[in-house]
Short mmCIF file of C-alpha atoms in Angstrom, two decimals:
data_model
loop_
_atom_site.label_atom_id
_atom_site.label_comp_id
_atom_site.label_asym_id
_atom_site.label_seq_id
_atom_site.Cartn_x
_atom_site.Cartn_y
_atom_site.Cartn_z
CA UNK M 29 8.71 -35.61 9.58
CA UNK M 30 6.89 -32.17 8.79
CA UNK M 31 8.55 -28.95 9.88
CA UNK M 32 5.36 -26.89 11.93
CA UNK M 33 6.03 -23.57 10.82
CA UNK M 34 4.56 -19.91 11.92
CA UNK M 35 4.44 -16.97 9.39
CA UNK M 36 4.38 -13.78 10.88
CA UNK M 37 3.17 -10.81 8.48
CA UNK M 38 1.96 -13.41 5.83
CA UNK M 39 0.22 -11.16 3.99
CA UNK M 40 3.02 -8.67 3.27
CA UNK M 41 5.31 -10.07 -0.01
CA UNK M 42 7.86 -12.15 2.17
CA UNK M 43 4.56 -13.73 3.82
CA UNK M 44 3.02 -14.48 0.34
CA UNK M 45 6.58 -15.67 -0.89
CA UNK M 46 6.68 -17.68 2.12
CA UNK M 47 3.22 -19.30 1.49
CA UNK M 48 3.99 -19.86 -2.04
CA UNK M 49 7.33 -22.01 -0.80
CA UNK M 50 4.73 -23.80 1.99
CA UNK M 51 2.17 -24.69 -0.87
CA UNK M 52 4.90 -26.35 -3.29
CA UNK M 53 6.58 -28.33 -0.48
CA UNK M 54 3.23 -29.58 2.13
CA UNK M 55 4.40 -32.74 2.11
CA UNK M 56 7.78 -31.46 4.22
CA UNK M 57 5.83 -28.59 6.29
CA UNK M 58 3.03 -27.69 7.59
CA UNK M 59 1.67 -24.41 8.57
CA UNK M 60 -0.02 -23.78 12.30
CA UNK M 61 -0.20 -20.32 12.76
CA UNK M 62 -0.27 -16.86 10.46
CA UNK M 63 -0.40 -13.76 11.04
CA UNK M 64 -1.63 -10.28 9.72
CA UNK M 65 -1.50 -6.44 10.15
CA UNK M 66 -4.57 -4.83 8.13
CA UNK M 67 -4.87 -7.06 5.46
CA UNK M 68 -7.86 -9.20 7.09
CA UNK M 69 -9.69 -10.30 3.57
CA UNK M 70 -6.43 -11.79 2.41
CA UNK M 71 -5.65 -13.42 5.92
CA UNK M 72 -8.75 -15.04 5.55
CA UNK M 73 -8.10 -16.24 2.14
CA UNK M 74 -4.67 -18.09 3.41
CA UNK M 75 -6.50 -19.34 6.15
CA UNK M 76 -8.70 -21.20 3.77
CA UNK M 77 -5.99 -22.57 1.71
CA UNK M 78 -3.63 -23.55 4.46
CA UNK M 79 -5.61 -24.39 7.69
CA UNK M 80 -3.21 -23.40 9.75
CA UNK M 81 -4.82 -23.77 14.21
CA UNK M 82 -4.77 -20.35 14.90
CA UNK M 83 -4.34 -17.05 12.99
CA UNK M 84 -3.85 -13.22 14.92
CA UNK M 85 -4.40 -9.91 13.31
CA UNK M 86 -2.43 -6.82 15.01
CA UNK M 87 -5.12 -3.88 13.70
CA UNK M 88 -8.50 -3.84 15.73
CA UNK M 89 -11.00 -2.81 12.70
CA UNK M 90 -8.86 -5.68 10.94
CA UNK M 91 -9.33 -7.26 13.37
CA UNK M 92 -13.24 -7.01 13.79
CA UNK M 93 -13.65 -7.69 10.10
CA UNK M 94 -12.06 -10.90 9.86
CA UNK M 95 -13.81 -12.64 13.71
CA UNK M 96 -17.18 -11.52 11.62
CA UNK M 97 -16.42 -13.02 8.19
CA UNK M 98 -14.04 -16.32 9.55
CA UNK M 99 -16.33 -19.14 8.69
CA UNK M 100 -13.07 -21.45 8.91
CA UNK M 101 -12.00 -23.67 12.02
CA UNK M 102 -8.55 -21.68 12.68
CA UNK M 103 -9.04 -19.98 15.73
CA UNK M 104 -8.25 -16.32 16.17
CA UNK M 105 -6.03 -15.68 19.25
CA UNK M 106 -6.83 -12.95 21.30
CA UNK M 107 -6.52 -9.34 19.57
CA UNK M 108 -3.75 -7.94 22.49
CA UNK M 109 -1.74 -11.31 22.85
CA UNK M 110 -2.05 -12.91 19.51
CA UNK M 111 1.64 -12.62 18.05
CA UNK M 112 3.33 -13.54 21.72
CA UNK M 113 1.23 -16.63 21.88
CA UNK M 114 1.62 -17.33 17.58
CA UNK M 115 5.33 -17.11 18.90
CA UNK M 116 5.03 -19.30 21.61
CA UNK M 117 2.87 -22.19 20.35
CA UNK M 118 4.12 -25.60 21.33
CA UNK M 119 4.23 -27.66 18.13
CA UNK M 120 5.86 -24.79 16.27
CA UNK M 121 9.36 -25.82 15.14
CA UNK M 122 10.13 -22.37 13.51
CA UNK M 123 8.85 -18.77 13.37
CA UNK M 124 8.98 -16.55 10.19
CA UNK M 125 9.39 -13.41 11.03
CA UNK M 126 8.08 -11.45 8.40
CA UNK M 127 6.82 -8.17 10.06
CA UNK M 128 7.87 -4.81 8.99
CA UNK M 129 9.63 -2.47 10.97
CA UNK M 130 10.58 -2.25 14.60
CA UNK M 131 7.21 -3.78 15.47
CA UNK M 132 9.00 -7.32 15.05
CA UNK M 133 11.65 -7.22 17.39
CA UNK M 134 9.17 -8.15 20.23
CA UNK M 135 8.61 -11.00 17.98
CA UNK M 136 12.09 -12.56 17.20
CA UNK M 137 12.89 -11.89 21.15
CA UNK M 138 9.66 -13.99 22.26
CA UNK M 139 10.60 -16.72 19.14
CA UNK M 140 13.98 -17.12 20.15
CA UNK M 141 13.22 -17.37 24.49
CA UNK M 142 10.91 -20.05 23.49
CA UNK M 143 13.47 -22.02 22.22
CA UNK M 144 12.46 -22.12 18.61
CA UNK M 145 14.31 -21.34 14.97
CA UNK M 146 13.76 -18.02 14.25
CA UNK M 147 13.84 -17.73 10.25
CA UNK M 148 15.03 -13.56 10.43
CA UNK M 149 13.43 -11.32 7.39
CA UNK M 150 12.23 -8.47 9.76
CA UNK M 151 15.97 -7.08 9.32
CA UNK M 152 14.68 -4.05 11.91
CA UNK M 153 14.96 -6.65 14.82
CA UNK M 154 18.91 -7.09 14.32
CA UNK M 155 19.59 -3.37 13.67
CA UNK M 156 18.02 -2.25 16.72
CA UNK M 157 17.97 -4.76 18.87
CA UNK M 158 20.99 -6.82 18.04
CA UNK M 159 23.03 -7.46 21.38
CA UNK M 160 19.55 -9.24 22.38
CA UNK M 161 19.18 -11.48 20.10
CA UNK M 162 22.76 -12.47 19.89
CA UNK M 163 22.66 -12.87 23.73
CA UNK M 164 19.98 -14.97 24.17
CA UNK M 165 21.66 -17.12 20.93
CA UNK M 166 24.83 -17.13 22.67
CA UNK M 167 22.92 -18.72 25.94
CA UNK M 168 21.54 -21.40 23.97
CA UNK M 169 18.17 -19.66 23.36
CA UNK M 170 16.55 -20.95 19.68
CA UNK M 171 18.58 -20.53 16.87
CA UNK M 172 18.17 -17.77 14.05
CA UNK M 173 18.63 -17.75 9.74
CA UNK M 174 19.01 -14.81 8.16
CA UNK M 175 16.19 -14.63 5.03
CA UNK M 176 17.41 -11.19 3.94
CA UNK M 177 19.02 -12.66 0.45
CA UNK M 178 22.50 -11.00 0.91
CA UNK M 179 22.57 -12.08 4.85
CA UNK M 180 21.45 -15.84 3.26
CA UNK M 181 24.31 -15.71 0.90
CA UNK M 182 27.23 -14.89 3.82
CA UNK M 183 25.45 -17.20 5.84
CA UNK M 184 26.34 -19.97 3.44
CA UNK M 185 29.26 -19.13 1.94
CA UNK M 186 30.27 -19.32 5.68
CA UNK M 187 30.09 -22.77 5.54
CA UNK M 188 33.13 -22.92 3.77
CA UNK M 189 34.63 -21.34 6.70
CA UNK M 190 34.67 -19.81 10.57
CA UNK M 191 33.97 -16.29 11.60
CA UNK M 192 37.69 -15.71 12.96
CA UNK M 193 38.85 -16.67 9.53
CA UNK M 194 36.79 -13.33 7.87
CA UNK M 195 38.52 -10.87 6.26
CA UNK M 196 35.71 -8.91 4.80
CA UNK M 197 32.08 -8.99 3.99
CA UNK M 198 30.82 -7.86 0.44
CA UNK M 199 27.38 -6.66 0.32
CA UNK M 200 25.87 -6.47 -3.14
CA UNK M 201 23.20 -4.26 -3.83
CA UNK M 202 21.41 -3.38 -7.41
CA UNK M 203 21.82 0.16 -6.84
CA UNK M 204 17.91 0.71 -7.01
CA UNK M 205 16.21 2.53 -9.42
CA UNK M 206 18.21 6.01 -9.59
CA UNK M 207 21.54 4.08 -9.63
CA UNK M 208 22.21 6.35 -12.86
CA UNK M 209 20.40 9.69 -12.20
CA UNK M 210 22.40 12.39 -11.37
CA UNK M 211 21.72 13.76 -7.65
CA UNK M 212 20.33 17.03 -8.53
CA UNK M 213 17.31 15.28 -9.77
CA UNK M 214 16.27 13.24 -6.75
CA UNK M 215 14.50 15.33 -4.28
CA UNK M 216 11.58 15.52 -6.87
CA UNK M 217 11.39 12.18 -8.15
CA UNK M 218 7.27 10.50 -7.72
CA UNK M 219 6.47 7.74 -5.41
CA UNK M 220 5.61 5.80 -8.84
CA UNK M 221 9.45 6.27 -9.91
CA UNK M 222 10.72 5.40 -6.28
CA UNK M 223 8.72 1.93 -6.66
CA UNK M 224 10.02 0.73 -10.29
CA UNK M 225 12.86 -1.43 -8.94
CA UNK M 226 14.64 -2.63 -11.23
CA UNK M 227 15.00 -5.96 -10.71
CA UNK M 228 13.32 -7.04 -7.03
CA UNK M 229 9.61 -7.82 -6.28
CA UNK M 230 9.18 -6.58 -3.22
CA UNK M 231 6.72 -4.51 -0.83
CA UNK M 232 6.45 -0.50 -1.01
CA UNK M 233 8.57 0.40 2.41
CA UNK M 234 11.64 -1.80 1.71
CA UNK M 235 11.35 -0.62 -2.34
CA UNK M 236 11.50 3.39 -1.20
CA UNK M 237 14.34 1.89 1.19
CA UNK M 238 16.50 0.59 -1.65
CA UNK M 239 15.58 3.74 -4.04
CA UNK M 240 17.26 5.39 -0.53
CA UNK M 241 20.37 3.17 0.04
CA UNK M 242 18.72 2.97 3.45
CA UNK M 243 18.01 -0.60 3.22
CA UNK M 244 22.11 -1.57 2.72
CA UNK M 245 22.22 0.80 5.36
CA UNK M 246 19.98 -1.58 7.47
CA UNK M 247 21.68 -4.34 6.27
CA UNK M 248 25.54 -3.14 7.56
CA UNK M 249 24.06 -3.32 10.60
CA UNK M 250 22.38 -6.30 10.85
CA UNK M 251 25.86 -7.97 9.30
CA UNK M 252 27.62 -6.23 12.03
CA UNK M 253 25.41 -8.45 14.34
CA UNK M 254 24.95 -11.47 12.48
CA UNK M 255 28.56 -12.25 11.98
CA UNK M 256 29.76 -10.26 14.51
CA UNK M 257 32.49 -7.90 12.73
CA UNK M 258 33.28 -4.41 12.51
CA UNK M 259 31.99 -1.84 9.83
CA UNK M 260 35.51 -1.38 8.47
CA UNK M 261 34.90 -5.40 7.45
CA UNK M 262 31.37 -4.71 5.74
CA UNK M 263 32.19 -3.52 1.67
CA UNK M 264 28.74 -2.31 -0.12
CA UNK M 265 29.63 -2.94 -3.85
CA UNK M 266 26.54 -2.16 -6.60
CA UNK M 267 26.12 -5.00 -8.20
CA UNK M 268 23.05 -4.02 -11.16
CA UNK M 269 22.43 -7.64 -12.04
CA UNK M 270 21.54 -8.75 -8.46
CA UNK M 271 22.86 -11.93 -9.47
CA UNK M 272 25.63 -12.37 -6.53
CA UNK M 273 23.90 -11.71 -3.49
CA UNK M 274 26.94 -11.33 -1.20
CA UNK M 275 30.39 -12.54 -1.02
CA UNK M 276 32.57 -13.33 2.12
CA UNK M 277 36.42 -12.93 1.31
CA UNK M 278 38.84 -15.44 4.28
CA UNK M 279 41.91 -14.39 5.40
CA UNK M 280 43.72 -16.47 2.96
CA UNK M 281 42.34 -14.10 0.05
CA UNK M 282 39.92 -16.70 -1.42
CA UNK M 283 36.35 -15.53 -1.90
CA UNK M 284 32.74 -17.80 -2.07
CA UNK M 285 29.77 -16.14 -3.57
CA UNK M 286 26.56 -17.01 -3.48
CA UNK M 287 24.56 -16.40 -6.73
CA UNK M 288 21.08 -17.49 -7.66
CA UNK M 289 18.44 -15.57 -9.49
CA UNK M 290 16.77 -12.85 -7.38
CA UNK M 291 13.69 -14.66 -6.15
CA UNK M 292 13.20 -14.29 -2.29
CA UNK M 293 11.74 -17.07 -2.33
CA UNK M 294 15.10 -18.94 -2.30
CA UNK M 295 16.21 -17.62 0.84
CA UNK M 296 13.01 -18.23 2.01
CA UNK M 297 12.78 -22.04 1.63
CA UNK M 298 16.79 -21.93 2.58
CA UNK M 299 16.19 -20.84 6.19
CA UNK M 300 12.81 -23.03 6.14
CA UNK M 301 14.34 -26.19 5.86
CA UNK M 302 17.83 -25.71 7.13
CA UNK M 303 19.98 -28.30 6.72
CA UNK M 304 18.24 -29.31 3.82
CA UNK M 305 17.51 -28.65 0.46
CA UNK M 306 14.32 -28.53 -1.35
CA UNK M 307 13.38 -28.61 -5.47
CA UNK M 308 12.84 -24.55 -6.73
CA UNK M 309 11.26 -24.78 -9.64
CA UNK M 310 12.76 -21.49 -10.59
CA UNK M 311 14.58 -23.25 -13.85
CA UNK M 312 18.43 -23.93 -14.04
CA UNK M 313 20.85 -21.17 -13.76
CA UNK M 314 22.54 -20.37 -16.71
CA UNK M 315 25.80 -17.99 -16.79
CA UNK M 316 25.70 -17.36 -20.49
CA UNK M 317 21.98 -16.23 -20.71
CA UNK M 318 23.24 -13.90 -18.55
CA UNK M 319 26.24 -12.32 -20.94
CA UNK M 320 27.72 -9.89 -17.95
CA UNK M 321 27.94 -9.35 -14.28
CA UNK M 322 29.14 -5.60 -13.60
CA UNK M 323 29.90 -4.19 -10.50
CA UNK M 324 30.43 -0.32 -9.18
CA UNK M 325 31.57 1.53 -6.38
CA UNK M 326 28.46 3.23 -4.61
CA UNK M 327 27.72 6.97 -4.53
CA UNK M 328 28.14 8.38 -1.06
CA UNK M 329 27.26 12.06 -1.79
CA UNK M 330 24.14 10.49 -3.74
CA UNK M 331 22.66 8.27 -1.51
CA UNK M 332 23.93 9.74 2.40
CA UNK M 333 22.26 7.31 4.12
CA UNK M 334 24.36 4.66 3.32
CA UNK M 335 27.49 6.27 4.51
CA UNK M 336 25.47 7.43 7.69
CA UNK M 337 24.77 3.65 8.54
CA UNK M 338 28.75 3.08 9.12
CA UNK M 339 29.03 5.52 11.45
CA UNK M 340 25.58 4.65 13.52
CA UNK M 341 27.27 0.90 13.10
CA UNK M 342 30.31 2.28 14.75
CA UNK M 343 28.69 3.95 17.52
CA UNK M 344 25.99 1.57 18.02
CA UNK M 345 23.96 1.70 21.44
CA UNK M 346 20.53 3.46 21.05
CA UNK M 347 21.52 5.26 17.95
CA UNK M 348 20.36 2.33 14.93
CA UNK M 349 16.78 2.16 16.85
CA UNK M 350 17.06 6.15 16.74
CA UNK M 351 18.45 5.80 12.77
CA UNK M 352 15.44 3.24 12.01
CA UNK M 353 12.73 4.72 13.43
CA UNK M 354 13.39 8.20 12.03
CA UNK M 355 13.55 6.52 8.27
CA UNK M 356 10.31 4.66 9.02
CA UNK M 357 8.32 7.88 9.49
CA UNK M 358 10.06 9.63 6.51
CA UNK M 359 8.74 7.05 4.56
CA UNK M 360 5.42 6.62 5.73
CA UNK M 361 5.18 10.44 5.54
CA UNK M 362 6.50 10.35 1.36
CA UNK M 363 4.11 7.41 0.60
CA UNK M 364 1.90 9.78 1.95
CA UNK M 365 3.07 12.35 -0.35
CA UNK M 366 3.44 14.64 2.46
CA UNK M 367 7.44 14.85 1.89
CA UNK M 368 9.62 14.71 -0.89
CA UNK M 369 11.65 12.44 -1.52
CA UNK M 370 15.06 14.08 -1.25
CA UNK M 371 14.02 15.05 2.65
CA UNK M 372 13.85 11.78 3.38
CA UNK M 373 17.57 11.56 4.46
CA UNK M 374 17.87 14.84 5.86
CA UNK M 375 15.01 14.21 8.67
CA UNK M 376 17.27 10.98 8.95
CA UNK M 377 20.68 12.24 9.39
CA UNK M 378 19.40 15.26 11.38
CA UNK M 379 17.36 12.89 13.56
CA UNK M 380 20.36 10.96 14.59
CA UNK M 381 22.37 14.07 14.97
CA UNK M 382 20.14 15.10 17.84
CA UNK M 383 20.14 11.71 19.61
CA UNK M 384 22.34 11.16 23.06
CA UNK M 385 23.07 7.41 22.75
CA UNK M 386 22.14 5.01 25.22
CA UNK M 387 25.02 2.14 25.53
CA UNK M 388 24.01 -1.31 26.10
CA UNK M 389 20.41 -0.76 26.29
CA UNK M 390 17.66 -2.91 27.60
CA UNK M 391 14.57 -3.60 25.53
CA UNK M 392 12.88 -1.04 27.52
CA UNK M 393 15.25 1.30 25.96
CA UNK M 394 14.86 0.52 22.63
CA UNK M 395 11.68 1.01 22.92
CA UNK M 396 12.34 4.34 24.44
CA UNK M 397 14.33 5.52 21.60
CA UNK M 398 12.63 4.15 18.67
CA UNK M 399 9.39 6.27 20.18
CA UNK M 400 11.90 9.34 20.81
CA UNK M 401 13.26 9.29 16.91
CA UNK M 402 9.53 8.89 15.64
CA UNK M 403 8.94 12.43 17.60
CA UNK M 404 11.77 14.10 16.55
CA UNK M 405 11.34 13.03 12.52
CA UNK M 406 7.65 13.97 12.90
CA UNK M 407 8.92 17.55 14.08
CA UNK M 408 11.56 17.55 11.47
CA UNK M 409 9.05 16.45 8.86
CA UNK M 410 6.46 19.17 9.72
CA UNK M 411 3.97 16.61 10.64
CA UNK M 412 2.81 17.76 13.89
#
């Protein structure tokens, strides 16, 4: 029986990656629903190719554009509603949630309440709003897979054992592309520089977030949550290769890694049709084409951020929606060109220095918090 599946942000490079897993494997699922930010020409164009019943776009000129040109017979939801309802849609057995930013969390929360599998690449929705998710999970609420590749990886090598049983989790990062420059020379590298990564495909906020550290930052966090352990259990190791994508040490000193060639679109498909496999036509993996696998320890002085996200994972409450939403506008704002790139973690760290947490907070106060960092790294950024 086909899977009925629900992209969210399919036009962003997990969407597309997404898509590209649909198209190879329609006789397994079936697509009902996409959505879109901006990017209303190439919504339309996926709506053509996959059919899917109804389609929402979350920008109102995008918007416009795409209920003048749609000559197809997917239906566009309603412009203020369209993601809760894409979320909600009867005959959907999972959700991708492939927005970026904070903007998904409203998402994943709505996926999971409605009982479905929530297939977890926004990342932002378990660093800032974490306890929800896991509560709702914990009342028997949906279910959620991790698509982030090194979340993927602990997520199966966990199948070899059970969460009591952890003794640490190793996250693997490539270092990004100023793994070897020495710091002096980073608050003037160019956007073009901070987008040459050297060895992932992916879209320009989450490539400046890797150049940054920031998104292993991210990704302690959402570990914290996913598997439900303590920072001083989460070990960042550079890994240049991005061959191993994380590795989960047990108590009894054994250690499973997951490696695969870095190709999202493995994870993808993984938390797509969970418990099954499909065919990749990626090729067979091959340890001697390879020659080496290296691994470092990473530079705290060089990349701050990364040392920052252990101690916003330790004190947790409102302070990772605080950390998140302050690194989202100092990002926008160097894309921009209107920062450089070495302020980037200062209007960070200094945001989150000025921050009273919140413990335990509702969604309201997320909310709250992820509009009161934007402020505050707009101020710090000289943007207002």
């Amino acid at each position: 029986m086909k899977k009925r599946a629900v992209i969210l942000g399919s036009t962003g490079s997990i969407g597309r990656a997404a898509l590209d897993v649909a198209g190879k494997n329609n006789e397994h699922i079936e697509i009902i629903g996409l959505s879109a930010h901006a990017n209303a020409d190439l919504l339309l164009e996926q709506t053509k190719l996959f059919h899917p019943r109804y389609v929402a776009l979350t920008d109102r000129e995008a918007y416009a554009r795409f209920k003048k040109n749609n000559n197809t017979s997917s239906r566009l939801l309603d412009f203020d509603d369209g993601i809760s309802a894409l979320t909600a849609l009867p005959d959907a057995d999972l959700v991708l949630n492939a927005i970026v930013g904070a903007a998904g969390l409203k998402a994943s929360l709505q996926t999971l309440e409605a009982g479905k599998r929530l297939a977890l690449a926004n990342k932002e929705s378990m660093v800032i709003g974490g306890h929800l998710i896991n509560g709702l999970i914990k009342q028997g609420q949906g279910e959620l897979i991790p698509v982030d590749s090194e979340h993927s990886a602990i997520w199966q090598a966990l199948k070899s054992g059970n969460k009591p049983e952890i003794r640490k989790l190793i996250l693997t990062g490539s270092g990004g592309p100023f793994r070897t420059w020495p710091r002096e020379k980073l608050d003037n590298v160019t956007i073009e520089q901070a987008l040459n990564h050297p060895t992932w495909k992916m879209g320009p906020k989450i490539t400046i977030d890797s150049a940054t550290m920031m998104n292993k930052g991210l990704e302690i966090i959402e570990a914290s949550f996913l598997f439900d352990v303590t920072s001083d259990k989460i070990e960042v190791v550079i890994h240049p290769q991005s061959i191993i994508h994380s590795l989960l040490e047990f108590i009894d000193s054994s250690v499973i890694a997951q490696m695969s060639y870095p190709d999202m679109r493995l994870p993808i498909a993984y938390a797509m049709f969970y418990p099954e496999r499909r065919f990749s036509d990626n090729g067979h993996f091959s340890l001697t084409e390879m020659g080496q696998l290296t691994f470092e320890s990473p530079d705290f002085a060089k990349f701050p951020l990364l040392k920052a996200a252990y101690d916003v994972t330790n004190k947790g409450g409102t302070l990772p929606a605080v950390f998140n939403a302050a690194n989202e506008v100092a990002v926008a704002a160097f894309l921009r060109e209107l920062i450089k790139f070495g302020q980037i973690p200062d209007i960070v760290i200094n945001t989150v220095g000025k921050h009273v947490k919140r413990d335990n907070p509702a969604y309201e106060d997320i909310v709250d918090a992820d509009r009161w960092g934007r402020q505050i790294a707009h101020e710090l950024a000289g943007l207002n």
